[in-house]
XYZ file of C-alpha atoms in Angstrom:
751
model
C 80.709 54.414 -165.442
C 80.709 50.617 -165.633
C 78.286 48.511 -163.645
C 79.352 44.927 -163.030
C 77.479 42.053 -161.399
C 80.167 39.422 -161.808
C 80.585 37.185 -158.819
C 84.126 36.270 -157.809
C 85.318 32.689 -157.589
C 85.877 33.157 -153.869
C 82.301 34.379 -153.543
C 81.031 31.299 -155.352
C 82.902 28.999 -152.987
C 81.754 30.855 -149.904
C 78.138 30.781 -151.093
C 78.381 26.988 -151.314
C 79.376 26.671 -147.662
C 75.864 27.191 -146.185
C 74.382 24.723 -148.691
C 77.011 22.107 -147.849
C 76.449 22.628 -144.138
C 72.692 22.113 -144.506
C 73.234 18.891 -146.469
C 75.507 17.556 -143.744
C 73.013 18.607 -141.088
C 70.285 16.708 -142.911
C 72.412 13.574 -142.623
C 73.120 14.237 -138.963
C 69.550 15.087 -137.973
C 67.573 12.323 -139.635
C 65.318 10.824 -136.958
C 66.490 7.666 -135.241
C 63.116 6.651 -133.869
C 61.244 3.696 -135.319
C 58.206 4.566 -137.386
C 59.080 8.195 -138.189
C 57.084 9.446 -141.161
C 59.253 10.439 -144.159
C 62.441 10.519 -142.065
C 64.630 12.133 -144.715
C 62.198 15.008 -145.152
C 62.030 15.382 -141.386
C 65.817 15.592 -141.377
C 65.603 18.385 -143.956
C 63.098 20.259 -141.787
C 65.300 19.975 -138.714
C 68.424 21.020 -140.605
C 66.741 24.016 -142.242
C 65.260 25.233 -138.968
C 68.629 24.978 -137.238
C 70.367 26.659 -140.180
C 67.753 29.425 -140.344
C 67.971 30.095 -136.619
C 71.756 30.170 -136.837
C 71.630 32.608 -139.754
C 69.369 34.989 -137.818
C 71.466 34.806 -134.663
C 74.689 35.403 -136.606
C 73.213 38.598 -138.032
C 71.986 39.763 -134.632
C 75.233 38.982 -132.790
C 77.541 40.433 -135.441
C 75.215 43.391 -135.901
C 75.348 44.160 -132.184
C 79.155 43.932 -132.449
C 79.260 46.283 -135.468
C 80.880 43.444 -137.420
C 78.630 42.853 -140.422
C 81.584 42.097 -142.677
C 82.419 39.456 -145.240
C 85.239 37.990 -143.174
C 83.057 37.664 -140.081
C 80.264 35.931 -142.002
C 82.705 33.637 -143.793
C 84.214 32.619 -140.458
C 80.767 32.015 -138.969
C 79.732 29.717 -141.823
C 83.025 27.839 -141.922
C 82.618 27.181 -138.202
C 79.084 25.985 -138.831
C 80.286 23.742 -141.652
C 82.880 22.134 -139.379
C 80.238 21.533 -136.703
C 77.828 20.034 -139.244
C 80.529 17.794 -140.706
C 81.475 16.619 -137.226
C 77.851 15.833 -136.365
C 77.355 13.971 -139.644
C 80.564 12.009 -139.104
C 79.578 11.009 -135.592
C 76.157 9.933 -136.820
C 77.703 7.858 -139.592
C 80.150 6.160 -137.203
C 77.395 5.426 -134.700
C 75.138 3.857 -137.324
C 78.029 1.837 -138.702
C 78.850 0.520 -135.238
C 75.227 -0.317 -134.474
C 74.886 -2.023 -137.834
C 77.909 -4.205 -137.121
C 76.628 -5.052 -133.656
C 73.177 -5.937 -134.890
C 74.604 -8.162 -137.600
C 76.189 -10.299 -134.893
C 73.389 -10.103 -132.332
C 70.015 -11.814 -132.618
C 67.113 -9.402 -132.464
C 63.744 -10.559 -131.188
C 60.338 -9.001 -131.153
C 58.540 -10.554 -128.225
C 59.499 -14.222 -128.565
C 59.869 -14.188 -132.344
C 63.313 -13.916 -133.975
C 63.766 -11.216 -136.590
C 66.422 -11.341 -139.295
C 68.291 -8.078 -139.733
C 67.920 -6.757 -143.258
C 64.743 -8.735 -143.935
C 61.581 -7.036 -145.072
C 59.940 -5.210 -142.172
C 57.173 -7.118 -140.442
C 54.224 -5.735 -138.500
C 55.153 -5.271 -134.862
C 52.528 -5.321 -132.124
C 52.319 -2.049 -130.248
C 54.152 -2.331 -126.960
C 56.086 -5.466 -127.937
C 59.589 -5.596 -126.507
C 62.544 -5.397 -128.851
C 65.667 -6.951 -127.405
C 69.165 -7.636 -128.564
C 72.620 -6.970 -127.258
C 71.228 -5.675 -123.984
C 68.782 -3.309 -125.715
C 65.249 -3.579 -124.357
C 62.748 -0.981 -125.486
C 59.167 -0.851 -126.671
C 57.917 -0.204 -130.181
C 57.267 2.437 -131.362
C 60.109 4.281 -129.626
C 62.259 7.384 -129.780
C 65.411 5.297 -129.308
C 67.785 4.500 -132.184
C 66.865 1.861 -134.709
C 68.469 -1.354 -133.427
C 69.850 -2.165 -136.865
C 70.656 0.904 -138.945
C 72.808 -0.603 -141.667
C 74.909 1.402 -144.092
C 73.085 -0.051 -147.049
C 69.824 1.282 -145.763
C 71.021 4.536 -144.193
C 73.883 5.714 -146.364
C 73.842 7.674 -149.641
C 74.007 4.482 -151.676
C 70.977 3.136 -149.830
C 69.052 6.355 -150.405
C 69.922 6.328 -154.087
C 68.880 2.694 -154.376
C 65.609 3.488 -152.633
C 64.983 6.341 -155.062
C 65.566 4.104 -158.072
C 63.344 1.431 -156.557
C 60.589 3.957 -155.964
C 60.795 5.148 -159.562
C 60.818 1.554 -160.850
C 57.696 0.612 -158.903
C 55.835 3.857 -159.627
C 52.843 3.836 -161.926
C 52.941 5.868 -165.158
C 50.666 8.507 -163.661
C 52.915 8.878 -160.633
C 55.971 9.216 -162.853
C 54.198 11.911 -164.843
C 53.382 13.823 -161.672
C 56.948 13.542 -160.368
C 58.462 14.465 -163.733
C 56.295 17.579 -164.023
C 57.233 18.693 -160.516
C 60.909 18.126 -161.167
C 60.787 19.920 -164.507
C 59.104 22.988 -163.020
C 61.575 23.152 -160.146
C 64.590 22.906 -162.470
C 63.314 25.568 -164.865
C 62.556 27.830 -161.901
C 66.150 27.328 -160.773
C 67.368 28.369 -164.218
C 65.283 31.549 -164.166
C 66.338 32.325 -160.599
C 69.989 32.136 -161.658
C 69.607 34.085 -164.900
C 67.245 36.874 -163.825
C 68.374 39.935 -161.895
C 66.251 40.869 -158.842
C 63.382 42.990 -160.159
C 60.574 42.749 -157.634
C 58.979 46.155 -156.996
C 59.084 45.972 -153.192
C 62.665 44.743 -153.347
C 63.682 47.903 -155.206
C 61.935 50.019 -152.578
C 62.846 48.427 -149.257
C 63.874 44.733 -149.256
C 67.247 45.177 -150.950
C 68.011 48.762 -149.809
C 67.638 47.427 -146.272
C 70.432 44.925 -146.952
C 72.652 47.603 -148.483
C 72.215 49.910 -145.495
C 73.363 47.114 -143.166
C 76.411 46.438 -145.321
C 77.304 50.140 -145.466
C 76.819 50.638 -141.713
C 78.250 47.353 -140.501
C 75.419 47.061 -137.971
C 71.620 46.853 -137.631
C 70.960 50.311 -136.225
C 68.044 52.157 -137.798
C 68.784 55.026 -140.164
C 66.973 58.175 -141.306
C 64.727 57.287 -144.245
C 61.590 58.417 -146.014
C 60.588 54.771 -146.548
C 59.467 53.474 -143.150
C 59.200 49.883 -144.400
C 62.991 49.747 -144.575
C 63.067 49.649 -140.776
C 59.588 48.654 -139.583
C 58.847 45.488 -141.593
C 60.267 42.274 -140.026
C 63.686 41.581 -141.608
C 64.018 37.784 -141.422
C 64.100 37.223 -145.182
C 66.539 40.080 -145.647
C 68.789 38.550 -142.976
C 69.160 35.532 -145.272
C 69.875 37.806 -148.245
C 72.493 39.634 -146.180
C 74.472 36.406 -145.846
C 74.563 35.970 -149.617
C 75.297 39.652 -150.182
C 78.362 39.575 -147.954
C 79.605 36.162 -149.057
C 79.317 36.870 -152.798
C 79.696 40.642 -152.943
C 76.510 41.123 -154.986
C 72.910 40.091 -155.563
C 73.462 37.367 -158.184
C 72.155 34.581 -155.929
C 69.429 36.504 -154.125
C 66.617 34.756 -156.022
C 67.811 31.377 -154.740
C 66.510 32.046 -151.231
C 62.894 32.030 -152.379
C 63.596 29.149 -154.766
C 64.932 27.061 -151.894
C 61.921 28.064 -149.800
C 59.649 26.848 -152.593
C 61.394 23.465 -152.705
C 61.086 23.225 -148.924
C 57.353 23.966 -149.162
C 56.925 21.088 -151.635
C 58.824 18.647 -149.403
C 57.022 19.641 -146.228
C 53.565 19.714 -147.819
C 54.158 16.168 -149.087
C 55.271 15.091 -145.608
C 52.164 16.627 -144.051
C 50.126 14.560 -146.493
C 51.968 11.426 -145.377
C 51.425 12.310 -141.713
C 47.696 12.547 -142.390
C 47.638 9.066 -143.891
C 48.362 9.772 -147.547
C 50.355 7.288 -149.577
C 52.813 7.941 -152.378
C 50.176 9.036 -154.884
C 48.539 11.425 -152.432
C 51.907 12.973 -151.640
C 52.699 13.422 -155.317
C 49.279 14.955 -155.937
C 49.884 17.424 -153.116
C 53.285 18.417 -154.434
C 51.912 18.638 -157.981
C 49.032 20.960 -157.089
C 51.357 23.189 -155.075
C 54.160 23.179 -157.665
C 51.771 24.214 -160.450
C 50.120 27.020 -158.481
C 51.104 30.193 -160.394
C 51.859 32.191 -157.253
C 54.346 29.535 -156.129
C 55.896 29.291 -159.606
C 56.451 33.049 -159.850
C 57.614 33.693 -156.318
C 60.138 30.856 -156.519
C 62.309 33.065 -158.774
C 61.811 36.284 -156.808
C 63.272 38.287 -153.935
C 59.855 38.563 -152.297
C 59.353 37.074 -148.824
C 56.055 35.169 -148.925
C 57.433 31.733 -149.808
C 60.005 32.030 -147.041
C 57.246 32.772 -144.543
C 55.150 29.897 -145.914
C 58.102 27.517 -145.536
C 58.569 28.366 -141.851
C 54.834 27.975 -141.209
C 54.837 24.598 -142.982
C 57.790 23.458 -140.860
C 55.829 24.336 -137.734
C 52.824 22.418 -139.064
C 54.718 19.195 -139.760
C 56.328 19.234 -136.302
C 52.933 19.850 -134.711
C 51.467 16.860 -136.544
C 54.256 14.693 -135.153
C 53.107 15.837 -131.736
C 49.558 14.573 -132.262
C 50.614 10.961 -131.797
C 53.709 11.031 -129.599
C 55.017 13.061 -126.706
C 57.279 15.802 -127.988
C 60.962 15.644 -127.095
C 63.328 18.504 -126.427
C 64.655 18.574 -129.966
C 61.200 18.979 -131.477
C 60.325 21.648 -128.918
C 63.376 23.606 -129.998
C 62.315 23.098 -133.611
C 58.831 24.426 -132.911
C 60.345 27.439 -131.174
C 62.656 28.053 -134.117
C 59.794 27.763 -136.627
C 57.693 30.189 -134.591
C 60.515 32.679 -134.185
C 61.569 32.494 -137.823
C 57.965 33.079 -138.902
C 57.650 36.068 -136.610
C 60.913 37.652 -137.734
C 60.047 37.079 -141.425
C 56.373 38.025 -141.751
C 54.102 38.428 -138.752
C 51.009 37.433 -140.743
C 52.327 33.859 -140.696
C 51.656 33.763 -136.955
C 47.959 33.724 -137.811
C 48.496 30.063 -138.711
C 51.284 29.216 -136.256
C 49.109 30.251 -133.305
C 46.291 27.734 -133.972
C 48.884 25.082 -134.799
C 50.535 25.508 -131.419
C 47.148 25.360 -129.704
C 46.497 22.056 -131.477
C 49.901 20.788 -130.366
C 49.225 21.730 -126.748
C 45.810 20.058 -126.703
C 47.263 16.921 -128.281
C 50.061 16.767 -125.732
C 47.574 17.083 -122.870
C 45.430 14.382 -124.453
C 48.398 12.037 -124.676
C 49.271 12.780 -121.072
C 45.752 11.795 -119.985
C 45.920 8.617 -122.051
C 49.226 7.651 -120.446
C 47.615 7.720 -117.023
C 45.649 4.540 -117.691
C 48.178 2.726 -119.903
C 51.401 1.932 -118.033
C 54.413 2.117 -120.345
C 58.139 2.307 -119.922
C 59.797 5.726 -120.311
C 61.059 4.717 -123.737
C 57.594 3.735 -124.907
C 56.207 7.188 -125.494
C 55.773 6.527 -129.182
C 52.411 6.440 -130.921
C 50.134 3.666 -131.909
C 49.755 3.210 -135.640
C 46.442 5.013 -135.508
C 45.147 8.042 -133.668
C 45.306 7.604 -129.866
C 42.088 6.579 -128.140
C 39.922 9.203 -126.568
C 40.851 9.637 -122.902
C 37.305 9.658 -121.660
C 36.880 11.271 -118.274
C 40.384 10.682 -116.930
C 42.114 13.659 -115.359
C 45.448 15.040 -116.431
C 48.458 13.811 -114.460
C 50.370 16.661 -112.843
C 53.591 15.629 -114.577
C 51.985 15.583 -118.018
C 50.446 19.017 -117.498
C 53.730 20.442 -116.248
C 55.605 18.936 -119.180
C 53.205 20.503 -121.674
C 53.328 23.894 -119.969
C 57.104 23.739 -119.764
C 57.330 22.793 -123.436
C 55.084 25.723 -124.348
C 57.275 28.102 -122.403
C 60.384 26.740 -124.112
C 58.817 27.274 -127.551
C 58.028 30.885 -126.705
C 61.501 31.491 -125.243
C 63.238 30.173 -128.361
C 60.941 32.256 -130.566
C 61.650 35.342 -128.447
C 65.399 34.833 -128.809
C 65.041 35.007 -132.592
C 62.543 37.846 -132.968
C 63.162 39.675 -129.689
C 66.146 41.819 -130.739
C 64.267 43.243 -133.721
C 61.154 43.923 -131.652
C 63.307 45.618 -129.019
C 64.784 47.952 -131.628
C 61.338 48.774 -133.009
C 59.942 49.396 -129.522
C 62.847 51.652 -128.610
C 62.386 53.634 -131.821
C 58.596 53.922 -131.983
C 57.378 53.059 -128.498
C 55.466 50.025 -129.769
C 56.691 46.550 -130.866
C 54.522 46.712 -134.001
C 56.008 49.976 -135.182
C 54.528 53.410 -135.885
C 50.764 54.048 -136.142
C 50.895 54.281 -139.949
C 52.083 50.675 -140.092
C 49.697 49.365 -137.419
C 46.731 50.988 -139.150
C 47.541 50.316 -142.803
C 47.382 46.510 -143.001
C 45.403 45.200 -139.975
C 41.613 45.465 -139.976
C 40.334 48.482 -138.052
C 36.714 47.259 -137.885
C 35.714 43.912 -136.438
C 31.932 43.950 -136.537
C 30.526 40.782 -138.185
C 29.259 42.572 -141.290
C 32.635 44.173 -142.004
C 34.472 40.880 -141.509
C 32.101 39.073 -143.868
C 32.507 41.765 -146.532
C 36.286 41.650 -146.157
C 36.281 37.859 -146.432
C 34.146 37.945 -149.575
C 36.425 40.475 -151.231
C 39.537 38.472 -150.333
C 37.880 35.348 -151.705
C 36.852 37.127 -154.894
C 40.448 38.217 -155.543
C 41.918 34.829 -154.600
C 39.582 32.895 -156.924
C 39.722 35.333 -159.845
C 39.771 33.862 -163.376
C 40.246 35.274 -166.892
C 36.439 35.176 -167.283
C 35.645 38.895 -167.042
C 31.825 38.463 -166.878
C 32.217 36.124 -163.915
C 34.539 38.590 -162.188
C 32.141 41.497 -162.728
C 29.102 39.550 -161.591
C 30.838 38.401 -158.422
C 32.116 41.880 -157.601
C 28.721 43.470 -158.179
C 27.074 40.914 -155.906
C 29.612 41.605 -153.130
C 29.284 45.377 -153.465
C 25.470 45.190 -153.444
C 25.504 42.852 -150.452
C 27.907 45.129 -148.567
C 25.711 48.141 -149.131
C 22.659 46.132 -148.056
C 24.221 45.408 -144.656
C 25.464 48.971 -144.231
C 29.153 48.466 -145.049
C 30.993 50.637 -147.546
C 32.923 48.151 -149.735
C 35.696 50.757 -150.116
C 35.835 51.702 -146.428
C 39.434 52.611 -145.515
C 39.022 50.741 -142.215
C 38.773 47.458 -144.140
C 40.672 48.416 -147.323
C 44.391 49.026 -147.683
C 45.462 52.546 -148.602
C 43.532 54.136 -151.436
C 42.932 50.918 -153.350
C 39.534 50.153 -154.857
C 37.749 46.811 -155.007
C 37.569 44.894 -157.339
C 40.982 44.430 -158.930
C 41.688 41.816 -161.640
C 44.108 39.204 -160.315
C 44.090 36.421 -162.889
C 47.148 37.593 -164.836
C 50.351 35.689 -163.858
C 52.033 38.482 -161.929
C 54.116 37.510 -158.899
C 52.464 40.091 -156.638
C 48.796 39.361 -157.225
C 48.062 36.264 -159.340
C 45.032 34.289 -158.159
C 44.926 30.552 -157.392
C 41.390 29.402 -158.285
C 42.269 25.746 -158.961
C 44.478 25.130 -155.933
C 42.105 27.168 -153.780
C 38.988 25.315 -154.919
C 40.622 21.918 -154.437
C 41.833 22.937 -150.992
C 38.402 24.230 -149.946
C 36.715 21.013 -151.068
C 39.382 18.962 -149.350
C 39.038 20.937 -146.121
C 35.244 20.583 -146.065
C 35.402 16.835 -146.677
C 38.203 16.413 -144.138
C 36.109 18.209 -141.542
C 32.751 16.583 -142.320
C 33.730 13.075 -143.514
C 37.384 12.448 -142.580
C 37.004 8.660 -142.636
C 36.230 8.802 -146.336
C 39.689 10.247 -146.899
C 41.973 8.504 -144.395
C 40.080 6.166 -142.043
C 43.141 5.451 -139.888
C 43.922 9.158 -139.381
C 40.410 10.571 -139.226
C 40.930 12.413 -135.957
C 44.217 14.007 -137.006
C 42.796 14.937 -140.406
C 39.757 16.653 -138.940
C 41.866 18.519 -136.394
C 44.251 19.708 -139.094
C 41.352 20.840 -141.290
C 39.961 22.836 -138.361
C 43.334 24.565 -137.923
C 43.543 25.444 -141.624
C 39.998 26.787 -141.701
C 40.651 28.736 -138.501
C 43.771 30.311 -139.974
C 41.895 31.413 -143.098
C 39.029 32.864 -141.060
C 41.451 34.699 -138.767
C 43.281 36.082 -141.795
C 40.094 37.541 -143.262
C 39.179 39.004 -139.866
C 42.610 40.566 -139.270
C 44.046 41.622 -142.658
C 42.493 44.287 -144.886
C 41.654 43.541 -148.497
C 44.314 44.709 -150.932
C 44.958 44.035 -154.638
C 48.136 42.072 -153.845
C 46.585 40.244 -150.903
C 46.851 36.864 -152.638
C 50.546 36.644 -151.887
C 49.835 37.305 -148.212
C 47.673 34.151 -148.270
C 50.465 31.963 -149.623
C 51.188 30.416 -146.214
C 47.552 29.300 -145.987
C 47.698 27.823 -149.497
C 50.745 25.737 -148.579
C 49.010 24.490 -145.431
C 45.756 23.686 -147.236
C 47.078 21.922 -150.333
C 47.720 18.613 -148.484
C 43.969 18.436 -147.926
C 43.522 18.769 -151.679
C 46.026 16.001 -152.357
C 44.350 13.655 -149.887
C 40.915 14.373 -151.307
C 42.013 13.826 -154.905
C 43.673 10.554 -153.955
C 40.533 9.387 -152.147
C 38.440 10.404 -155.141
C 40.548 8.247 -157.445
C 40.637 5.388 -154.949
C 37.096 5.088 -153.660
C 34.835 5.523 -156.651
C 33.517 2.384 -158.349
C 32.143 1.562 -161.789
C 30.974 4.391 -163.980
C 31.223 6.867 -161.142
C 34.913 6.059 -160.888
C 35.414 6.793 -164.572
C 33.710 10.166 -164.236
C 35.745 10.986 -161.130
C 38.975 9.993 -162.844
C 38.222 12.098 -165.915
C 37.313 15.082 -163.746
C 40.449 14.744 -161.610
C 42.716 14.348 -164.637
C 41.114 17.382 -166.285
C 41.670 19.527 -163.205
C 45.270 18.355 -162.863
C 45.966 18.980 -166.553
C 44.521 22.479 -166.252
C 46.644 23.086 -163.171
C 49.743 21.931 -165.033
C 48.900 24.259 -167.916
C 48.512 27.177 -165.513
C 51.886 26.439 -163.973
C 53.647 26.119 -167.331
C 52.079 29.330 -168.642
C 53.074 31.179 -165.471
C 56.632 29.931 -165.856
C 56.738 30.786 -169.559
C 54.931 34.140 -169.631
C 54.769 35.190 -165.961
C 55.748 38.712 -164.993
C 58.296 40.129 -164.339
C 60.518 37.095 -165.094
C 59.644 34.876 -168.033
C 61.147 32.411 -170.445
C 59.670 33.650 -173.712
C 58.266 36.853 -175.157
C 59.153 40.415 -174.276
C 61.342 40.559 -171.182
C 62.626 36.988 -171.564
C 65.569 36.173 -169.326
C 67.383 34.942 -172.440
C 67.011 38.105 -174.515
C 66.893 40.976 -172.003
C 70.032 42.604 -170.629
C 70.802 42.453 -166.924
C 70.086 46.136 -166.379
C 66.859 46.144 -168.359
C 65.693 43.028 -166.483
C 65.877 44.998 -163.263
C 63.492 47.582 -164.721
C 60.875 45.371 -166.372
C 58.331 46.795 -163.916
C 59.185 50.334 -165.058
C 61.226 50.174 -168.302
C 61.149 53.947 -168.758
C 63.186 54.456 -165.580
C 66.236 52.408 -166.632
C 67.906 55.149 -168.680
C 66.816 57.886 -166.282
C 68.624 56.305 -163.320
C 71.772 55.801 -165.403
C 71.633 59.366 -166.696
C 71.442 60.839 -163.193
C 74.044 58.485 -161.705
C 76.510 59.215 -164.517
C 76.188 62.963 -163.950
C 76.729 62.606 -160.209
C 79.749 60.323 -160.606
C 81.326 62.579 -163.222
C 81.017 65.452 -160.749
C 83.294 63.648 -158.315
C 80.666 63.725 -155.551
C 81.378 61.484 -152.568
C 78.544 62.137 -150.094
C 75.198 61.940 -151.871
C 71.796 62.951 -150.524
C 68.585 60.988 -151.253
C 65.183 62.570 -151.847
C 62.319 60.117 -152.311
C 58.801 59.178 -151.235
C 57.503 56.126 -149.385
C 57.093 53.860 -152.438
C 60.027 55.017 -154.568
C 62.894 52.890 -155.865
C 66.099 53.321 -153.897
C 68.027 50.161 -154.764
C 69.299 51.301 -158.219
C 71.299 54.061 -156.520
C 73.162 51.480 -154.439
C 74.152 49.664 -157.618
C 75.025 52.646 -159.796
C 76.861 54.776 -157.234
C 79.174 52.125 -155.801
C 82.740 53.121 -155.107
C 85.386 52.246 -157.738
C 86.646 49.456 -155.458
C 83.145 47.988 -155.139
C 82.489 49.513 -151.722
C 79.115 50.909 -150.702
C 78.337 54.508 -151.714
C 77.891 57.151 -149.039
C 74.127 57.699 -149.388
C 72.270 59.730 -146.782
C 68.572 60.576 -146.588
C 67.476 64.209 -146.720
C 64.041 63.248 -145.341
C 63.136 61.017 -142.415
C 59.921 59.569 -141.034
C 61.725 58.373 -137.900
C 61.174 61.038 -135.233
C 64.478 60.382 -133.453
C 66.547 60.009 -136.645
C 66.887 63.472 -138.223
C 67.801 63.644 -141.907
C 71.095 64.972 -143.174
C 71.470 68.685 -143.926
C 71.335 69.247 -147.717
C 74.313 71.574 -147.421
C 76.421 68.694 -146.059
C 76.282 66.623 -149.258
C 78.172 66.909 -152.535
C 75.198 65.979 -154.730
C 71.515 65.095 -154.489
C 69.615 62.370 -156.353
C 65.827 62.368 -156.441
C 62.970 60.079 -157.440
C 59.266 60.775 -157.740
C 58.252 64.374 -157.210
C 60.306 67.176 -158.728
C 58.582 69.677 -156.435
C 59.558 67.708 -153.319
C 63.127 67.565 -154.558
C 63.265 71.282 -155.353
C 62.291 72.140 -151.772
C 65.423 70.461 -150.444
C 67.931 71.643 -153.043
C 70.120 74.450 -151.625
C 69.936 77.844 -153.280
C 72.194 78.203 -156.273
C 72.401 74.482 -157.057
C 71.541 73.197 -160.523
C 68.529 70.840 -160.609
C 67.921 68.538 -163.580
C 64.914 66.238 -163.891
C 63.739 63.627 -166.410
C 60.339 62.136 -165.730
C 60.812 60.093 -162.553
C 64.483 60.761 -161.740
C 66.489 63.900 -161.083
C 69.743 65.158 -159.623
C 71.133 68.393 -158.235
C 74.743 69.611 -158.128
C 76.322 72.621 -156.444
C 77.922 75.405 -158.493
C 81.178 74.405 -160.096
C 80.376 70.661 -160.327
């Protein structure tokens, strides 16, 4: 038996098609409106949301057609690439034409001439911009009257990047260099390391293999309910790579790309809240050095993907605080909501309050418009937060527009997540799946005392440090306090499974590592943003306070809705990404506002915290588990197969032993015996057909009431994991059963 993970040249080229399409879409979807914050990053957000929605719909449509094949996916992405290239070409031609026209046409702001290409000058709000028959108000959603190639094209962007680096201060260069270094090393690890996340071995990657083997999305008999009940959005993205490349060599890149997107969007959120270049770099730095982000960026987990979709929703919502939302942004908000829901439903805990904030802001703008007559093109924002509307009533049109926009967001989201929910409802009679899923993660008690105890335990795990005495003292205080208010700190109604609080979480492990530095900075930033927003960004005080309220609300809702669990820190990753901009803004204000000796103390404190954060990130990247640069299990010194089993090294030889025996027997149809948390994915790798096709694996147990398992007598061999006794019960009489520790196999007489 020979196991190969080599990726074909054709697979490499096909895998590059989605990336090329997204780059072209970024060019095509950069905002044209004057005054857009970080327009290139906004273009990335729009392109990624469109690409993500397209990827999900391709899977759903082809799955419904029983056409989950490499050729169908290749055709879908080539079509998308052509469409993206066409859109980018049209955008380029339009900007070139407008640039030529503006070069020959005087442009005036009010009565003052403006020279095209000159340094931008302050423009009074509402002043008319005219030229060549164009007459709009500033700010506006209409195209820039003079988008020249030098400023808009790749050369202009490159020149702007060099200019930014040239004018940056040494501290800013250090921040940017550290971020870039971490991202590049994470990319290296993501490319070198084989997928070895525990949950991926159990259900993330087996789910993908079942789809490939079936050619559709129908549910299948299984003993691992999470293979069919957990939202599959992240696995949909992996399915594209699996079919395009023929293997899992690029699977880690999905989370890596999500991590990069989180950095870009978090920095844009900081800019939207009034932060300058240093504040944006501080935000990206704190997030990039957070150990959980560092470790998940090289993984096949799903938390960074969820966090990226939530962050995209947040940045679009913030755009809606100061200008009426157009159809394109409404579609983007719907896509972000739907992609969050189909990836990880816990992310909706933050998306919900964000959408409420968007709706209130849109109604507020509609009321303000009632007393300030403007032209239809003048729906853009003032440079600062809009004035309070006082006692004016909402215009009927503004209310209808907001309600209609809300409905559109929900419709788009339903299109993306609806098919999966329909399958789950048809299978289990409930859109959230079977009772065991609905009762395992969500809180089952909601009395104030239980919620407070749950919140304290979640906070204790999130802020854990290597200081064992501090951990013990905090845990003892929480347990004593819980007992004092009549709450069992280990109550199953507020605790996942059979886990016991407390659980150390300081070690850099991708599933549970704490984030005390980023969390503390974010908490301080959120409190200051809520209580004293003008100290942070005077011109965006209202937006900053509103955003802080949303972040705090999301965290409180999370602690009231999700049970404590040892690996709960990764479930909070979306909240960390949302909150870090508040930390960046606060740190920037701290460095900016202090005077004299107090400034020196503040600077030293901030630099110390940032240096410690950088050290934590570097250590997580170097020694983090289960993918690291140095030490035992290094990606440079560990074989591909052993890398997959770093979580359970003793199982590597056992799986190979059993698979070799089954293949040597000539078995074609193979039965699976396993329990809910067992590893299934190695069988899909080891038992592949000689031509690389999927093995014929069928479950001999099933937790799906309407999906009966296969009859053991209908298979040629049986492979087992976990319990030997459970396996023996399903082995037909007369078969030979062999077992080694965790893995076993059974063969009929004569094989």
